[in-house]
Amino acid sequence: MEHAINARIAHLESAARSISRQIGRTEFFADMIDWHAMTIEECRLMSMQEDHLAETLAETEMELDFRYEQLCLTAH
């Protein structure tokens, strides 16, 4: 069981790093966009993408916290 938890933690940590990089790239490109030249739909899609990434990262971090606790409990 501990091996499975460690594998899941490694996967989640990798996913969290990837999502964080995606958020960073999205924010970087958002800073370079001429928002006045974009359509309302394009702005909405960009905002939805940022919201989705933030929610996914929060869910990943919550599961990571749970797995860390689970690992600590199996160690005792």
PDB file of N, CA and C in Angstrom:
ATOM      1  N   MET A   1       0.825  -1.186   0.000  1.00  0.00           N
ATOM      2  CA  MET A   1       0.000   0.000   0.000  1.00  0.00           C
ATOM      3  C   MET A   1       0.875   1.256   0.000  1.00  0.00           C
ATOM      4  N   GLU A   2       1.941   1.237   0.790  1.00  0.00           N
ATOM      5  CA  GLU A   2       2.813   2.407   0.858  1.00  0.00           C
ATOM      6  C   GLU A   2       3.416   2.713  -0.505  1.00  0.00           C
ATOM      7  N   HIS A   3       3.772   1.663  -1.248  1.00  0.00           N
ATOM      8  CA  HIS A   3       4.341   1.855  -2.584  1.00  0.00           C
ATOM      9  C   HIS A   3       3.318   2.524  -3.508  1.00  0.00           C
ATOM     10  N   ALA A   4       2.077   2.106  -3.429  1.00  0.00           N
ATOM     11  CA  ALA A   4       1.018   2.694  -4.258  1.00  0.00           C
ATOM     12  C   ALA A   4       0.800   4.160  -3.889  1.00  0.00           C
ATOM     13  N   ILE A   5       0.835   4.465  -2.591  1.00  0.00           N
ATOM     14  CA  ILE A   5       0.657   5.858  -2.151  1.00  0.00           C
ATOM     15  C   ILE A   5       1.816   6.712  -2.656  1.00  0.00           C
ATOM     16  N   ASN A   6       3.039   6.202  -2.524  1.00  0.00           N
ATOM     17  CA  ASN A   6       4.210   6.949  -3.004  1.00  0.00           C
ATOM     18  C   ASN A   6       4.135   7.194  -4.510  1.00  0.00           C
ATOM     19  N   ALA A   7       3.669   6.189  -5.254  1.00  0.00           N
ATOM     20  CA  ALA A   7       3.532   6.344  -6.703  1.00  0.00           C
ATOM     21  C   ALA A   7       2.493   7.418  -7.027  1.00  0.00           C
ATOM     22  N   ARG A   8       1.380   7.413  -6.298  1.00  0.00           N
ATOM     23  CA  ARG A   8       0.337   8.417  -6.526  1.00  0.00           C
ATOM     24  C   ARG A   8       0.845   9.809  -6.163  1.00  0.00           C
ATOM     25  N   ILE A   9       1.590   9.910  -5.066  1.00  0.00           N
ATOM     26  CA  ILE A   9       2.163  11.195  -4.664  1.00  0.00           C
ATOM     27  C   ILE A   9       3.104  11.714  -5.747  1.00  0.00           C
ATOM     28  N   ALA A  10       3.955  10.854  -6.272  1.00  0.00           N
ATOM     29  CA  ALA A  10       4.888  11.276  -7.330  1.00  0.00           C
ATOM     30  C   ALA A  10       4.119  11.761  -8.554  1.00  0.00           C
ATOM     31  N   HIS A  11       3.061  11.046  -8.909  1.00  0.00           N
ATOM     32  CA  HIS A  11       2.249  11.449 -10.049  1.00  0.00           C
ATOM     33  C   HIS A  11       1.583  12.806  -9.792  1.00  0.00           C
ATOM     34  N   LEU A  12       1.009  12.982  -8.610  1.00  0.00           N
ATOM     35  CA  LEU A  12       0.332  14.230  -8.275  1.00  0.00           C
ATOM     36  C   LEU A  12       1.299  15.404  -8.214  1.00  0.00           C
ATOM     37  N   GLU A  13       2.499  15.174  -7.651  1.00  0.00           N
ATOM     38  CA  GLU A  13       3.498  16.239  -7.601  1.00  0.00           C
ATOM     39  C   GLU A  13       3.898  16.662  -9.009  1.00  0.00           C
ATOM     40  N   SER A  14       4.063  15.683  -9.898  1.00  0.00           N
ATOM     41  CA  SER A  14       4.396  15.983 -11.289  1.00  0.00           C
ATOM     42  C   SER A  14       3.259  16.756 -11.957  1.00  0.00           C
ATOM     43  N   ALA A  15       2.027  16.327 -11.718  1.00  0.00           N
ATOM     44  CA  ALA A  15       0.870  17.017 -12.290  1.00  0.00           C
ATOM     45  C   ALA A  15       0.777  18.441 -11.765  1.00  0.00           C
ATOM     46  N   ALA A  16       1.027  18.640 -10.467  1.00  0.00           N
ATOM     47  CA  ALA A  16       0.958  19.978  -9.874  1.00  0.00           C
ATOM     48  C   ALA A  16       2.013  20.894 -10.501  1.00  0.00           C
ATOM     49  N   ARG A  17       3.225  20.371 -10.708  1.00  0.00           N
ATOM     50  CA  ARG A  17       4.277  21.180 -11.344  1.00  0.00           C
ATOM     51  C   ARG A  17       3.876  21.555 -12.780  1.00  0.00           C
ATOM     52  N   SER A  18       3.317  20.598 -13.498  1.00  0.00           N
ATOM     53  CA  SER A  18       2.898  20.846 -14.874  1.00  0.00           C
ATOM     54  C   SER A  18       1.789  21.895 -14.931  1.00  0.00           C
ATOM     55  N   ILE A  19       0.812  21.775 -14.060  1.00  0.00           N
ATOM     56  CA  ILE A  19      -0.289  22.740 -14.027  1.00  0.00           C
ATOM     57  C   ILE A  19       0.230  24.122 -13.650  1.00  0.00           C
ATOM     58  N   SER A  20       1.140  24.174 -12.691  1.00  0.00           N
ATOM     59  CA  SER A  20       1.722  25.464 -12.286  1.00  0.00           C
ATOM     60  C   SER A  20       2.447  26.123 -13.454  1.00  0.00           C
ATOM     61  N   ARG A  21       3.173  25.311 -14.237  1.00  0.00           N
ATOM     62  CA  ARG A  21       3.854  25.860 -15.415  1.00  0.00           C
ATOM     63  C   ARG A  21       2.829  26.368 -16.437  1.00  0.00           C
ATOM     64  N   GLN A  22       1.734  25.615 -16.625  1.00  0.00           N
ATOM     65  CA  GLN A  22       0.692  26.052 -17.555  1.00  0.00           C
ATOM     66  C   GLN A  22       0.075  27.372 -17.103  1.00  0.00           C
ATOM     67  N   ILE A  23      -0.162  27.495 -15.809  1.00  0.00           N
ATOM     68  CA  ILE A  23      -0.710  28.743 -15.275  1.00  0.00           C
ATOM     69  C   ILE A  23       0.269  29.886 -15.514  1.00  0.00           C
ATOM     70  N   GLY A  24       1.535  29.634 -15.258  1.00  0.00           N
ATOM     71  CA  GLY A  24       2.563  30.659 -15.486  1.00  0.00           C
ATOM     72  C   GLY A  24       2.614  31.094 -16.939  1.00  0.00           C
ATOM     73  N   ARG A  25       2.567  30.122 -17.861  1.00  0.00           N
ATOM     74  CA  ARG A  25       2.580  30.466 -19.290  1.00  0.00           C
ATOM     75  C   ARG A  25       1.322  31.245 -19.670  1.00  0.00           C
ATOM     76  N   THR A  26       0.174  30.809 -19.149  1.00  0.00           N
ATOM     77  CA  THR A  26      -1.085  31.492 -19.453  1.00  0.00           C
ATOM     78  C   THR A  26      -1.044  32.926 -18.950  1.00  0.00           C
ATOM     79  N   GLU A  27      -0.545  33.130 -17.730  1.00  0.00           N
ATOM     80  CA  GLU A  27      -0.443  34.484 -17.182  1.00  0.00           C
ATOM     81  C   GLU A  27       0.547  35.327 -17.982  1.00  0.00           C
ATOM     82  N   PHE A  28       1.666  34.703 -18.398  1.00  0.00           N
ATOM     83  CA  PHE A  28       2.668  35.417 -19.189  1.00  0.00           C
ATOM     84  C   PHE A  28       2.057  35.898 -20.503  1.00  0.00           C
ATOM     85  N   PHE A  29       1.354  34.985 -21.205  1.00  0.00           N
ATOM     86  CA  PHE A  29       0.753  35.372 -22.481  1.00  0.00           C
ATOM     87  C   PHE A  29      -0.397  36.356 -22.273  1.00  0.00           C
ATOM     88  N   ALA A  30      -1.113  36.220 -21.170  1.00  0.00           N
ATOM     89  CA  ALA A  30      -2.208  37.149 -20.889  1.00  0.00           C
ATOM     90  C   ALA A  30      -1.677  38.569 -20.728  1.00  0.00           C
ATOM     91  N   ASP A  31      -0.474  38.693 -20.160  1.00  0.00           N
ATOM     92  CA  ASP A  31       0.133  40.015 -19.988  1.00  0.00           C
ATOM     93  C   ASP A  31       0.522  40.642 -21.327  1.00  0.00           C
ATOM     94  N   MET A  32       0.741  39.810 -22.350  1.00  0.00           N
ATOM     95  CA  MET A  32       1.188  40.302 -23.645  1.00  0.00           C
ATOM     96  C   MET A  32       0.019  40.559 -24.608  1.00  0.00           C
ATOM     97  N   ILE A  33      -1.168  40.130 -24.224  1.00  0.00           N
ATOM     98  CA  ILE A  33      -2.331  40.240 -25.114  1.00  0.00           C
ATOM     99  C   ILE A  33      -2.856  41.672 -25.133  1.00  0.00           C
ATOM    100  N   ASP A  34      -3.235  42.088 -26.308  1.00  0.00           N
ATOM    101  CA  ASP A  34      -3.963  43.347 -26.450  1.00  0.00           C
ATOM    102  C   ASP A  34      -5.437  43.017 -26.249  1.00  0.00           C
ATOM    103  N   TRP A  35      -5.878  43.146 -25.008  1.00  0.00           N
ATOM    104  CA  TRP A  35      -7.235  42.730 -24.649  1.00  0.00           C
ATOM    105  C   TRP A  35      -8.285  43.503 -25.425  1.00  0.00           C
ATOM    106  N   HIS A  36      -7.983  44.714 -25.827  1.00  0.00           N
ATOM    107  CA  HIS A  36      -8.946  45.522 -26.576  1.00  0.00           C
ATOM    108  C   HIS A  36      -9.150  44.984 -27.992  1.00  0.00           C
ATOM    109  N   ALA A  37      -8.161  44.243 -28.496  1.00  0.00           N
ATOM    110  CA  ALA A  37      -8.269  43.680 -29.837  1.00  0.00           C
ATOM    111  C   ALA A  37      -8.974  42.317 -29.829  1.00  0.00           C
ATOM    112  N   MET A  38      -9.218  41.776 -28.655  1.00  0.00           N
ATOM    113  CA  MET A  38      -9.851  40.451 -28.565  1.00  0.00           C
ATOM    114  C   MET A  38     -11.368  40.597 -28.524  1.00  0.00           C
ATOM    115  N   THR A  39     -12.014  39.546 -29.006  1.00  0.00           N
ATOM    116  CA  THR A  39     -13.471  39.525 -28.911  1.00  0.00           C
ATOM    117  C   THR A  39     -13.868  39.137 -27.487  1.00  0.00           C
ATOM    118  N   ILE A  40     -15.112  39.390 -27.165  1.00  0.00           N
ATOM    119  CA  ILE A  40     -15.623  39.013 -25.844  1.00  0.00           C
ATOM    120  C   ILE A  40     -15.497  37.500 -25.650  1.00  0.00           C
ATOM    121  N   GLU A  41     -15.766  36.740 -26.702  1.00  0.00           N
ATOM    122  CA  GLU A  41     -15.678  35.276 -26.617  1.00  0.00           C
ATOM    123  C   GLU A  41     -14.240  34.833 -26.333  1.00  0.00           C
ATOM    124  N   GLU A  42     -13.265  35.457 -26.992  1.00  0.00           N
ATOM    125  CA  GLU A  42     -11.860  35.115 -26.755  1.00  0.00           C
ATOM    126  C   GLU A  42     -11.460  35.425 -25.309  1.00  0.00           C
ATOM    127  N   CYS A  43     -11.896  36.545 -24.793  1.00  0.00           N
ATOM    128  CA  CYS A  43     -11.613  36.917 -23.400  1.00  0.00           C
ATOM    129  C   CYS A  43     -12.256  35.910 -22.446  1.00  0.00           C
ATOM    130  N   ARG A  44     -13.482  35.521 -22.746  1.00  0.00           N
ATOM    131  CA  ARG A  44     -14.194  34.554 -21.901  1.00  0.00           C
ATOM    132  C   ARG A  44     -13.475  33.210 -21.900  1.00  0.00           C
ATOM    133  N   LEU A  45     -13.026  32.768 -23.074  1.00  0.00           N
ATOM    134  CA  LEU A  45     -12.314  31.483 -23.157  1.00  0.00           C
ATOM    135  C   LEU A  45     -10.999  31.522 -22.384  1.00  0.00           C
ATOM    136  N   MET A  46     -10.278  32.630 -22.480  1.00  0.00           N
ATOM    137  CA  MET A  46      -9.018  32.775 -21.737  1.00  0.00           C
ATOM    138  C   MET A  46      -9.284  32.726 -20.237  1.00  0.00           C
ATOM    139  N   SER A  47     -10.306  33.420 -19.808  1.00  0.00           N
ATOM    140  CA  SER A  47     -10.672  33.426 -18.394  1.00  0.00           C
ATOM    141  C   SER A  47     -11.090  32.038 -17.926  1.00  0.00           C
ATOM    142  N   MET A  48     -11.856  31.332 -18.760  1.00  0.00           N
ATOM    143  CA  MET A  48     -12.286  29.973 -18.405  1.00  0.00           C
ATOM    144  C   MET A  48     -11.081  29.040 -18.286  1.00  0.00           C
ATOM    145  N   GLN A  49     -10.107  29.195 -19.182  1.00  0.00           N
ATOM    146  CA  GLN A  49      -8.912  28.359 -19.136  1.00  0.00           C
ATOM    147  C   GLN A  49      -8.149  28.600 -17.838  1.00  0.00           C
ATOM    148  N   GLU A  50      -7.970  29.864 -17.468  1.00  0.00           N
ATOM    149  CA  GLU A  50      -7.266  30.184 -16.225  1.00  0.00           C
ATOM    150  C   GLU A  50      -8.016  29.627 -15.018  1.00  0.00           C
ATOM    151  N   ASP A  51      -9.347  29.763 -15.006  1.00  0.00           N
ATOM    152  CA  ASP A  51     -10.156  29.234 -13.899  1.00  0.00           C
ATOM    153  C   ASP A  51     -10.040  27.722 -13.813  1.00  0.00           C
ATOM    154  N   HIS A  52     -10.088  27.068 -14.971  1.00  0.00           N
ATOM    155  CA  HIS A  52      -9.990  25.600 -14.993  1.00  0.00           C
ATOM    156  C   HIS A  52      -8.642  25.135 -14.444  1.00  0.00           C
ATOM    157  N   LEU A  53      -7.565  25.787 -14.872  1.00  0.00           N
ATOM    158  CA  LEU A  53      -6.235  25.413 -14.392  1.00  0.00           C
ATOM    159  C   LEU A  53      -6.116  25.629 -12.882  1.00  0.00           C
ATOM    160  N   ALA A  54      -6.644  26.742 -12.393  1.00  0.00           N
ATOM    161  CA  ALA A  54      -6.585  27.026 -10.953  1.00  0.00           C
ATOM    162  C   ALA A  54      -7.384  25.993 -10.159  1.00  0.00           C
ATOM    163  N   GLU A  55      -8.568  25.625 -10.642  1.00  0.00           N
ATOM    164  CA  GLU A  55      -9.376  24.610  -9.963  1.00  0.00           C
ATOM    165  C   GLU A  55      -8.685  23.250  -9.977  1.00  0.00           C
ATOM    166  N   THR A  56      -8.101  22.895 -11.119  1.00  0.00           N
ATOM    167  CA  THR A  56      -7.400  21.617 -11.233  1.00  0.00           C
ATOM    168  C   THR A  56      -6.211  21.569 -10.285  1.00  0.00           C
ATOM    169  N   LEU A  57      -5.472  22.669 -10.192  1.00  0.00           N
ATOM    170  CA  LEU A  57      -4.332  22.722  -9.282  1.00  0.00           C
ATOM    171  C   LEU A  57      -4.799  22.593  -7.831  1.00  0.00           C
ATOM    172  N   ALA A  58      -5.870  23.280  -7.472  1.00  0.00           N
ATOM    173  CA  ALA A  58      -6.392  23.199  -6.099  1.00  0.00           C
ATOM    174  C   ALA A  58      -6.824  21.771  -5.767  1.00  0.00           C
ATOM    175  N   GLU A  59      -7.492  21.102  -6.703  1.00  0.00           N
ATOM    176  CA  GLU A  59      -7.913  19.721  -6.478  1.00  0.00           C
ATOM    177  C   GLU A  59      -6.708  18.797  -6.334  1.00  0.00           C
ATOM    178  N   THR A  60      -5.698  19.019  -7.165  1.00  0.00           N
ATOM    179  CA  THR A  60      -4.479  18.206  -7.107  1.00  0.00           C
ATOM    180  C   THR A  60      -3.786  18.395  -5.763  1.00  0.00           C
ATOM    181  N   GLU A  61      -3.694  19.642  -5.303  1.00  0.00           N
ATOM    182  CA  GLU A  61      -3.042  19.914  -4.020  1.00  0.00           C
ATOM    183  C   GLU A  61      -3.839  19.330  -2.850  1.00  0.00           C
ATOM    184  N   MET A  62      -5.167  19.343  -2.954  1.00  0.00           N
ATOM    185  CA  MET A  62      -5.983  18.736  -1.891  1.00  0.00           C
ATOM    186  C   MET A  62      -5.745  17.226  -1.828  1.00  0.00           C
ATOM    187  N   GLU A  63      -5.688  16.581  -2.991  1.00  0.00           N
ATOM    188  CA  GLU A  63      -5.425  15.144  -2.977  1.00  0.00           C
ATOM    189  C   GLU A  63      -4.016  14.858  -2.476  1.00  0.00           C
ATOM    190  N   LEU A  64      -3.055  15.717  -2.842  1.00  0.00           N
ATOM    191  CA  LEU A  64      -1.692  15.541  -2.340  1.00  0.00           C
ATOM    192  C   LEU A  64      -1.664  15.593  -0.820  1.00  0.00           C
ATOM    193  N   ASP A  65      -2.355  16.567  -0.237  1.00  0.00           N
ATOM    194  CA  ASP A  65      -2.424  16.668   1.220  1.00  0.00           C
ATOM    195  C   ASP A  65      -2.989  15.384   1.818  1.00  0.00           C
ATOM    196  N   PHE A  66      -4.055  14.870   1.210  1.00  0.00           N
ATOM    197  CA  PHE A  66      -4.666  13.631   1.688  1.00  0.00           C
ATOM    198  C   PHE A  66      -3.674  12.472   1.598  1.00  0.00           C
ATOM    199  N   ARG A  67      -2.968  12.370   0.482  1.00  0.00           N
ATOM    200  CA  ARG A  67      -2.003  11.262   0.300  1.00  0.00           C
ATOM    201  C   ARG A  67      -0.836  11.383   1.265  1.00  0.00           C
ATOM    202  N   TYR A  68      -0.362  12.617   1.527  1.00  0.00           N
ATOM    203  CA  TYR A  68       0.713  12.797   2.506  1.00  0.00           C
ATOM    204  C   TYR A  68       0.252  12.311   3.885  1.00  0.00           C
ATOM    205  N   GLU A  69      -0.968  12.685   4.256  1.00  0.00           N
ATOM    206  CA  GLU A  69      -1.514  12.247   5.548  1.00  0.00           C
ATOM    207  C   GLU A  69      -1.651  10.728   5.575  1.00  0.00           C
ATOM    208  N   GLN A  70      -2.140  10.171   4.493  1.00  0.00           N
ATOM    209  CA  GLN A  70      -2.295   8.726   4.397  1.00  0.00           C
ATOM    210  C   GLN A  70      -0.950   8.019   4.545  1.00  0.00           C
ATOM    211  N   LEU A  71       0.073   8.579   3.941  1.00  0.00           N
ATOM    212  CA  LEU A  71       1.411   8.003   4.030  1.00  0.00           C
ATOM    213  C   LEU A  71       1.935   8.068   5.445  1.00  0.00           C
ATOM    214  N   CYS A  72       1.697   9.187   6.118  1.00  0.00           N
ATOM    215  CA  CYS A  72       2.141   9.334   7.513  1.00  0.00           C
ATOM    216  C   CYS A  72       1.430   8.330   8.416  1.00  0.00           C
ATOM    217  N   LEU A  73       0.155   8.115   8.170  1.00  0.00           N
ATOM    218  CA  LEU A  73      -0.604   7.163   8.993  1.00  0.00           C
ATOM    219  C   LEU A  73      -0.117   5.733   8.785  1.00  0.00           C
ATOM    220  N   THR A  74       0.251   5.375   7.572  1.00  0.00           N
ATOM    221  CA  THR A  74       0.740   4.013   7.326  1.00  0.00           C
ATOM    222  C   THR A  74       2.136   3.831   7.906  1.00  0.00           C
ATOM    223  N   ALA A  75       2.870   4.923   8.082  1.00  0.00           N
ATOM    224  CA  ALA A  75       4.232   4.825   8.634  1.00  0.00           C
ATOM    225  C   ALA A  75       4.207   4.578  10.148  1.00  0.00           C
ATOM    226  N   HIS A  76       3.095   4.931  10.798  1.00  0.00           N
ATOM    227  CA  HIS A  76       3.026   4.780  12.253  1.00  0.00           C
ATOM    228  C   HIS A  76       2.443   3.464  12.623  1.00  0.00           C
TER     229      HIS A  76
END
